[in-house]
mmCIF file of C-alpha atoms and ligand atoms in Angstrom:
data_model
loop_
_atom_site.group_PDB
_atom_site.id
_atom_site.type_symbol
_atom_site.label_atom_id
_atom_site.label_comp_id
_atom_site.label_asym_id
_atom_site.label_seq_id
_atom_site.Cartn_x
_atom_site.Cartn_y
_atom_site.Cartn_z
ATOM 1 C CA UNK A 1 -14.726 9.100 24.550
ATOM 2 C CA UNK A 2 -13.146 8.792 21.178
ATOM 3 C CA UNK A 3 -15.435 5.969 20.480
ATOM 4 C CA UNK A 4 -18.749 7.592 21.400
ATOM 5 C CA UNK A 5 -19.560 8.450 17.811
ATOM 6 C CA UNK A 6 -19.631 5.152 16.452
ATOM 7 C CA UNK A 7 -23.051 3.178 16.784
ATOM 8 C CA UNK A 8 -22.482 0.483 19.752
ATOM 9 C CA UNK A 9 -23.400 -2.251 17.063
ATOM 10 C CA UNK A 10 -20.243 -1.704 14.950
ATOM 11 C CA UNK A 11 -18.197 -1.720 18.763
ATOM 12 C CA UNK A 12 -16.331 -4.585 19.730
ATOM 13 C CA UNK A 13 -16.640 -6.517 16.586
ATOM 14 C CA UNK A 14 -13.785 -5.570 14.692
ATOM 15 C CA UNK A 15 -11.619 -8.885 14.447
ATOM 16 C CA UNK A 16 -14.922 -10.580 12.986
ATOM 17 C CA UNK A 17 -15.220 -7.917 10.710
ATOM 18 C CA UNK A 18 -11.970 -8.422 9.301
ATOM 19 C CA UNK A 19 -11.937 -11.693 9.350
ATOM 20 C CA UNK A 20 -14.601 -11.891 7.000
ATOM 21 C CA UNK A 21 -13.510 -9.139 4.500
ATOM 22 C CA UNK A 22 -10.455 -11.422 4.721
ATOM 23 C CA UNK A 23 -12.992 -14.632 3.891
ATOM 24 C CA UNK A 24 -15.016 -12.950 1.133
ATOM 25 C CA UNK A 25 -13.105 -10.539 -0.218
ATOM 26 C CA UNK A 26 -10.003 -11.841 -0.726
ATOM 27 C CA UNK A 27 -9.443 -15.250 -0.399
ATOM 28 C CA UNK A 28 -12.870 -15.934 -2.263
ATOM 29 C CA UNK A 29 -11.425 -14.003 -4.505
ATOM 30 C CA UNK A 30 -8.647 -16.045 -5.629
ATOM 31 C CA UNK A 31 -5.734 -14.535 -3.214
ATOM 32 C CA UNK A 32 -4.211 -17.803 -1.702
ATOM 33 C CA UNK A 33 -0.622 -16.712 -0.849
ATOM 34 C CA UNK A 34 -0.756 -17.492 3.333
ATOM 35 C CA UNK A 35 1.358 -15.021 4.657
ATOM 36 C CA UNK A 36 -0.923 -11.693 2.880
ATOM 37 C CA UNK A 37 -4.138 -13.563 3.988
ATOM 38 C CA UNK A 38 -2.044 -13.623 7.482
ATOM 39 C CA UNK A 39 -1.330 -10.067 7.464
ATOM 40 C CA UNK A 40 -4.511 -8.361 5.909
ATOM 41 C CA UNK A 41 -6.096 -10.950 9.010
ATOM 42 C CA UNK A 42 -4.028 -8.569 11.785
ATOM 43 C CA UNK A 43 -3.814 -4.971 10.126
ATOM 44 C CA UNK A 44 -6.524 -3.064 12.668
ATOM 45 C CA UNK A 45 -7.074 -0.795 9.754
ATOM 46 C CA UNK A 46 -10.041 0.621 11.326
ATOM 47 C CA UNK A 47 -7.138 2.366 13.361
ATOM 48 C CA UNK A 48 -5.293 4.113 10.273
ATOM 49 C CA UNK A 49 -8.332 5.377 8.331
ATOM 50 C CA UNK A 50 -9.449 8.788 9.777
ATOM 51 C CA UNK A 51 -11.745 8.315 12.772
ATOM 52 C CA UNK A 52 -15.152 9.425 11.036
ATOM 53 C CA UNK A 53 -14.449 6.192 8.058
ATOM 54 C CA UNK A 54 -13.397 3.850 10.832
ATOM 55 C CA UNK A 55 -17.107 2.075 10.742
ATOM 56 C CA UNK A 56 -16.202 1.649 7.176
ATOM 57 C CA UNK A 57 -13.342 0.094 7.520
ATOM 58 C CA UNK A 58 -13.582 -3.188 6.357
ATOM 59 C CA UNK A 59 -15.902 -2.038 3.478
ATOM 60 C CA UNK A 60 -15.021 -3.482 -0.094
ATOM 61 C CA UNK A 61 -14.345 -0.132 -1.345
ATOM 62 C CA UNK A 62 -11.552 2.790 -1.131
ATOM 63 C CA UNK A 63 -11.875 5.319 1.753
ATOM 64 C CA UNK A 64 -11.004 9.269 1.918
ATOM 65 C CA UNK A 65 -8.036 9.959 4.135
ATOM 66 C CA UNK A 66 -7.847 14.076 4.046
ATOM 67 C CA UNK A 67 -6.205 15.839 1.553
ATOM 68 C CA UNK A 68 -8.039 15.015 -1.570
ATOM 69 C CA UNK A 69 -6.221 11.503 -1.572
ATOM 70 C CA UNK A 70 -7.878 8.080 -0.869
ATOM 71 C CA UNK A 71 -7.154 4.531 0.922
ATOM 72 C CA UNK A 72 -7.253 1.304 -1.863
ATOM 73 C CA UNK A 73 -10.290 -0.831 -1.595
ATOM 74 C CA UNK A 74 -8.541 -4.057 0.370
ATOM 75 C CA UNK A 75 -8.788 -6.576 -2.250
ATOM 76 C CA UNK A 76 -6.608 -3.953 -4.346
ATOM 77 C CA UNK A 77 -3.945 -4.260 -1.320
ATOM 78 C CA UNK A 78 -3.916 -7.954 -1.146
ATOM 79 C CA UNK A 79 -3.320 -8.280 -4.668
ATOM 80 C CA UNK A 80 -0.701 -5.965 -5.034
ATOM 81 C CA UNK A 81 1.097 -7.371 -1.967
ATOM 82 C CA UNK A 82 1.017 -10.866 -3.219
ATOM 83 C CA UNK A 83 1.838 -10.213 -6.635
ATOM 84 C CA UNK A 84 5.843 -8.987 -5.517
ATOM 85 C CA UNK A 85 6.428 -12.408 -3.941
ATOM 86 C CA UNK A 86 8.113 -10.999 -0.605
ATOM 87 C CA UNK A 87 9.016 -12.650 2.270
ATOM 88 C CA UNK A 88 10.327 -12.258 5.973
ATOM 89 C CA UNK A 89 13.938 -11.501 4.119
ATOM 90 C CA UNK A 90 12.772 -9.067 1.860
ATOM 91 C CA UNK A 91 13.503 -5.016 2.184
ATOM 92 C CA UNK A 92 10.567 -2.960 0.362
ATOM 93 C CA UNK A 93 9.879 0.518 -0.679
ATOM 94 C CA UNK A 94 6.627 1.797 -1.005
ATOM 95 C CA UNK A 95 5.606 4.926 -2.888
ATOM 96 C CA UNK A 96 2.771 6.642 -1.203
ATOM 97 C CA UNK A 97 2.437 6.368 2.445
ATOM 98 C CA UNK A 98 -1.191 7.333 2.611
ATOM 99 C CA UNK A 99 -3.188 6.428 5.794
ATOM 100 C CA UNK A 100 -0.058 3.948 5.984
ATOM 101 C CA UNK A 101 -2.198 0.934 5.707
ATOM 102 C CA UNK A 102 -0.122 -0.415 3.211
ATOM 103 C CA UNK A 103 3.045 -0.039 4.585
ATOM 104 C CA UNK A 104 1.753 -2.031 8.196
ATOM 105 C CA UNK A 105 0.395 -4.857 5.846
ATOM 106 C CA UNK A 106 4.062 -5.606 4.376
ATOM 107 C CA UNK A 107 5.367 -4.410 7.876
ATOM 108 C CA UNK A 108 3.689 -7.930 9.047
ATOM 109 C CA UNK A 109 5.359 -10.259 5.992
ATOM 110 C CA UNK A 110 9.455 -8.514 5.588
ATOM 111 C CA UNK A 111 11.861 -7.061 7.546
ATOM 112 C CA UNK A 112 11.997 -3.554 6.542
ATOM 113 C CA UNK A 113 9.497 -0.920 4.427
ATOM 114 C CA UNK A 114 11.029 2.343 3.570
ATOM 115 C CA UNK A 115 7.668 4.441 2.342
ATOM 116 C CA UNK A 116 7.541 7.898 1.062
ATOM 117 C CA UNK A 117 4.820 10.548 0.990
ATOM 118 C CA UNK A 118 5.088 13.745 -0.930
ATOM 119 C CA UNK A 119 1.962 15.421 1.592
ATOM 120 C CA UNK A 120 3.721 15.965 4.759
ATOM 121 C CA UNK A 121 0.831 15.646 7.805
ATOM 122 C CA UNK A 122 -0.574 12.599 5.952
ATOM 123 C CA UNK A 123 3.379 11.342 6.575
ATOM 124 C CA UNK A 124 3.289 12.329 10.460
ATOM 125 C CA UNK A 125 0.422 11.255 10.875
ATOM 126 C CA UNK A 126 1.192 8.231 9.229
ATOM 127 C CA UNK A 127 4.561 7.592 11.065
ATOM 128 C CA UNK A 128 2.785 8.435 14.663
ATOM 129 C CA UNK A 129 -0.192 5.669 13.556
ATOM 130 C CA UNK A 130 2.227 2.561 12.963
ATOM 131 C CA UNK A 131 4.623 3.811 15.713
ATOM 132 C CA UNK A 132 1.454 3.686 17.637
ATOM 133 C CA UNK A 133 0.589 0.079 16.467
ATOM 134 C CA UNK A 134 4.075 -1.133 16.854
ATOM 135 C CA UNK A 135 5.351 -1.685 13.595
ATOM 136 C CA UNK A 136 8.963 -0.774 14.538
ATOM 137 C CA UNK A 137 10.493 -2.304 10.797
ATOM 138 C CA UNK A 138 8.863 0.981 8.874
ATOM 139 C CA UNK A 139 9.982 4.050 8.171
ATOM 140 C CA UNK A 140 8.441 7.036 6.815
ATOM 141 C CA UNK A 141 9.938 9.452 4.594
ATOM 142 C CA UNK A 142 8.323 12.884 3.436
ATOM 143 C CA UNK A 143 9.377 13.013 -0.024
ATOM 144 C CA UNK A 144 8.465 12.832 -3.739
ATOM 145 C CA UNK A 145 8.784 9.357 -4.329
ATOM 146 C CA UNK A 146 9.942 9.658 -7.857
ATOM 147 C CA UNK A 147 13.020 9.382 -7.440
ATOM 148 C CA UNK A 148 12.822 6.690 -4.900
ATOM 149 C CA UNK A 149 14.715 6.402 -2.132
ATOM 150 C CA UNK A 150 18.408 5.933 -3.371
ATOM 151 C CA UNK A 151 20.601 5.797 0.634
ATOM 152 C CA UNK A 152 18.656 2.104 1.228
ATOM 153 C CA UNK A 153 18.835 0.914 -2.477
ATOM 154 C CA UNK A 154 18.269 -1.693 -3.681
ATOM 155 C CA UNK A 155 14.640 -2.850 -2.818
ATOM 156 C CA UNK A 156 13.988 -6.905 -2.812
ATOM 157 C CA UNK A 157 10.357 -5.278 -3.951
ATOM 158 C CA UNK A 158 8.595 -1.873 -4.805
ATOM 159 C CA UNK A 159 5.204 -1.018 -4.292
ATOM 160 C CA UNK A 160 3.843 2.203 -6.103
ATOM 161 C CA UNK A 161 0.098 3.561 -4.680
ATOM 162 C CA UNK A 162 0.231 6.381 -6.761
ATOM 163 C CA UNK A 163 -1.146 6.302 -10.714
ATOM 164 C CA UNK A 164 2.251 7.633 -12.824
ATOM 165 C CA UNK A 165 2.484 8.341 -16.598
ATOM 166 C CA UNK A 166 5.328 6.183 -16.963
ATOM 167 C CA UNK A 167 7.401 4.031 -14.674
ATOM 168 C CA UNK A 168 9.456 6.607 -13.110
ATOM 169 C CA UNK A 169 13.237 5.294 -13.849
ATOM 170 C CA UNK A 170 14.847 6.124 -10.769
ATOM 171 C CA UNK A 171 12.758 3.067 -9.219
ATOM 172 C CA UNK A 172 13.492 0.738 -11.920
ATOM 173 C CA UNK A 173 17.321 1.241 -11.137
ATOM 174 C CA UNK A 174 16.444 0.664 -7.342
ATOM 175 C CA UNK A 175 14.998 -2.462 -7.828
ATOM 176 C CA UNK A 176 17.479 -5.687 -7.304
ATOM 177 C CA UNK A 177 18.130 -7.613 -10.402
ATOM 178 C CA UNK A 178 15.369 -10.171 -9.710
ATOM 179 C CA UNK A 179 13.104 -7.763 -7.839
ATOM 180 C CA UNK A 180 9.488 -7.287 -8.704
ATOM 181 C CA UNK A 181 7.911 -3.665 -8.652
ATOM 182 C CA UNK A 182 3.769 -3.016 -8.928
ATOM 183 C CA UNK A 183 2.805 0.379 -10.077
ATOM 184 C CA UNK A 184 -0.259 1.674 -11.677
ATOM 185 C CA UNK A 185 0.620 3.529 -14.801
ATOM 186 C CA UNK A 186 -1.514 6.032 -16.707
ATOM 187 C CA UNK A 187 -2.850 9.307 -17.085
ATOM 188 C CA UNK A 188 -5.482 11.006 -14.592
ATOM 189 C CA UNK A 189 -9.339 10.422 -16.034
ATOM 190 C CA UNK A 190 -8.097 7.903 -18.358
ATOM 191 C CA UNK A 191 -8.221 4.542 -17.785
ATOM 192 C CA UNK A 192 -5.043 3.179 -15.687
ATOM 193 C CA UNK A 193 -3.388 -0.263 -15.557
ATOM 194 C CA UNK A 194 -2.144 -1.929 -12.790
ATOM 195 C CA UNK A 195 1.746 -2.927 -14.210
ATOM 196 C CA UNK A 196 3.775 -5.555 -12.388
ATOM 197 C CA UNK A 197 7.668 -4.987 -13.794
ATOM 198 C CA UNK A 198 10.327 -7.692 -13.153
ATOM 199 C CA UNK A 199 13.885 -7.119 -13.569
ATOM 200 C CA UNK A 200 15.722 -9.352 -14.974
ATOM 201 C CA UNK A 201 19.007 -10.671 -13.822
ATOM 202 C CA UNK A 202 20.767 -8.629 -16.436
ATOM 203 C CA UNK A 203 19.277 -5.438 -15.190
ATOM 204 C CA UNK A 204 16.329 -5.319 -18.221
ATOM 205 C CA UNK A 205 12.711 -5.890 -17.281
ATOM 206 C CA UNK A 206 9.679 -7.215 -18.473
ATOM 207 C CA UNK A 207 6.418 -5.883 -18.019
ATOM 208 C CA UNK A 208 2.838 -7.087 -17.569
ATOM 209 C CA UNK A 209 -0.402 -5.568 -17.224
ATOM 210 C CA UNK A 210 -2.689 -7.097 -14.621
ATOM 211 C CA UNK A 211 -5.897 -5.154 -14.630
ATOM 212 C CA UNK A 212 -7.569 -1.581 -15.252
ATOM 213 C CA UNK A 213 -7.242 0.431 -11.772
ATOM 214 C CA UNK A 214 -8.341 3.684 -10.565
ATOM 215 C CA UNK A 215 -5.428 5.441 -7.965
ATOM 216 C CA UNK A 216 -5.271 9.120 -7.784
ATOM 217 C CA UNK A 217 -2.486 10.452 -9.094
ATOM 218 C CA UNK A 218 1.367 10.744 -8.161
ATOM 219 C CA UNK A 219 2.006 14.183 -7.990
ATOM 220 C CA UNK A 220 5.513 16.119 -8.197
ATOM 221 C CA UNK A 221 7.137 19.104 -5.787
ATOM 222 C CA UNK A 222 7.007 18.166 -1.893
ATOM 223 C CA UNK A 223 4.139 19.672 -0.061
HETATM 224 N N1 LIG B 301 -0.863 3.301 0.232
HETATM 225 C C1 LIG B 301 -1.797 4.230 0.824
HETATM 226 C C2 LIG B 301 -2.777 4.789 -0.186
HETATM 227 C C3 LIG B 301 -2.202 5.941 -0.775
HETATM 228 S S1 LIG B 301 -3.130 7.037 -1.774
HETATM 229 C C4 LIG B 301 -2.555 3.618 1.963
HETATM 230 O O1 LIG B 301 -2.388 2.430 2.246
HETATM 231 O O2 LIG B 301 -3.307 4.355 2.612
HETATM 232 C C5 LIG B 301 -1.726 7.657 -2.650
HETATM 233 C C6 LIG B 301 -0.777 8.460 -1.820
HETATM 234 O O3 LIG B 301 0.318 8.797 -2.655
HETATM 235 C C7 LIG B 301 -1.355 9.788 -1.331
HETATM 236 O O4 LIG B 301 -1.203 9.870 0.054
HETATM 237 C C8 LIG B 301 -0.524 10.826 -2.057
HETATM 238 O O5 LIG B 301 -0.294 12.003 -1.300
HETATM 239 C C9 LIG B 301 0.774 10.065 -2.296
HETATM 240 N N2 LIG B 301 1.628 10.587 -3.374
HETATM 241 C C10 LIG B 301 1.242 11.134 -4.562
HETATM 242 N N3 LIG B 301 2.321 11.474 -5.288
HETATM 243 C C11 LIG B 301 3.416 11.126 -4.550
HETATM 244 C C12 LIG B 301 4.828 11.237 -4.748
HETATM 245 N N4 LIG B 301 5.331 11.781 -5.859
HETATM 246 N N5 LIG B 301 5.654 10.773 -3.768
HETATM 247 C C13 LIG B 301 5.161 10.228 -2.637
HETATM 248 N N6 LIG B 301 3.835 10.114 -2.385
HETATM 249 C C14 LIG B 301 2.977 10.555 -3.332
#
């Protein structure tokens, strides 16, 4: 019944459909690491975007999820999942739960993703979607994820889906000396960067900008 608003065409056709957003969106598009081409390959994220985007799915483009906030386009996903260099060892953290499409993609590659969202029904709903879908290795916090999430520190990886001013510092000390953390930084209506940080063995870090990005905002005080 849930179904009967979507045209029959777009019915039944879903693993094609991601296969080839997989073939021509990403992999075309330079991302070769085997285990996110793997995962974004599984992910039915036609099942975590609110029912009335779920034809859209697989679109090469971000979605609305409710609450003013949006879903990256999945070539933005793949790249910032292969650019932390995680594997089925790693423990991540994840800022910005969202639809919770993120988290299930790096629920497929590690052993554990700790993910925080300040809005709290985009968390349930969130938490009751990849319960749902089996992804038993996540867990959902309803938080500001500013200042990280300091009981499970430190994170092999952190993955920020949020736009911040600055790299909050709280996350930088929860990061593992040799950890890698993406995050885009910069101000709302002004042009942001997509920042990959590694920390260095003696606890500084370097950073590098990848390429300009457009997140909404990370926002402060728990709703
Ligand atoms: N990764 C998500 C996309 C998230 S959009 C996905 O795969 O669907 C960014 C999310 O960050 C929004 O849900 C927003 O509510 C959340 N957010 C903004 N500021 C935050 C904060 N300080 N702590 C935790 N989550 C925050």
């Amino acid at each position: 019944m849930l179904l009967a608003a979507l045209p029959l065409s777009l019915m039944g056709n879903w693993e094609e459909r991601r296969e080839e957003m997989v073939q021509v969106q990403i992999e075309d598009r330079g991302i070769h690491d085997r285990a996110v081409l793997r995962a974004m390959g599984r992910v039915p994220r036609h099942q975590l975007v609110p029912e009335n985007q779920a034809g859209r799915a697989y679109g090469d483009y971000p979605l609305p999820i409710g609450h003013g906030q949006t879903i990256s386009q999945p070539y933005i996903v793949a790249l910032m999942t292969e650019l932390i260099e995680v594997g089925p060892e790693s423990k991540v953290l994840e800022i910005g739960t969202g639809s919770g499409y993120q988290a299930a993609v790096l629920a497929e590659i590690v052993k554990r993703v700790v993910t925080i969202e300040i809005i709290g029904p985009l968390a349930e709903r969130a938490q009751e979607d990849l319960k749902g879908l089996g992804y038993d290795n996540v867990e959902v916090i309803h938080a500001d994820g500013y200042h990280g999430w300091a009981e499970e520190a430190p994170y092999d990886a952190i993955i920020v889906t949020a736009a911040a001013e600055h790299i909050p510092p709280p996350l930088l000390e929860q990061l593992r000396p040799g950890g890698r953390m993406i995050i885009p930084v910069g101000r709302m209506g002004w042009t942001q960067n997509l920042v990959l940080v590694e920390k260095r063995e003696d606890g500084s870090h370097l950073t590098r900008n990848i390429l300009p990005v457009r997140f909404v905002p990370l926002t402060r005080g728990r709703r």
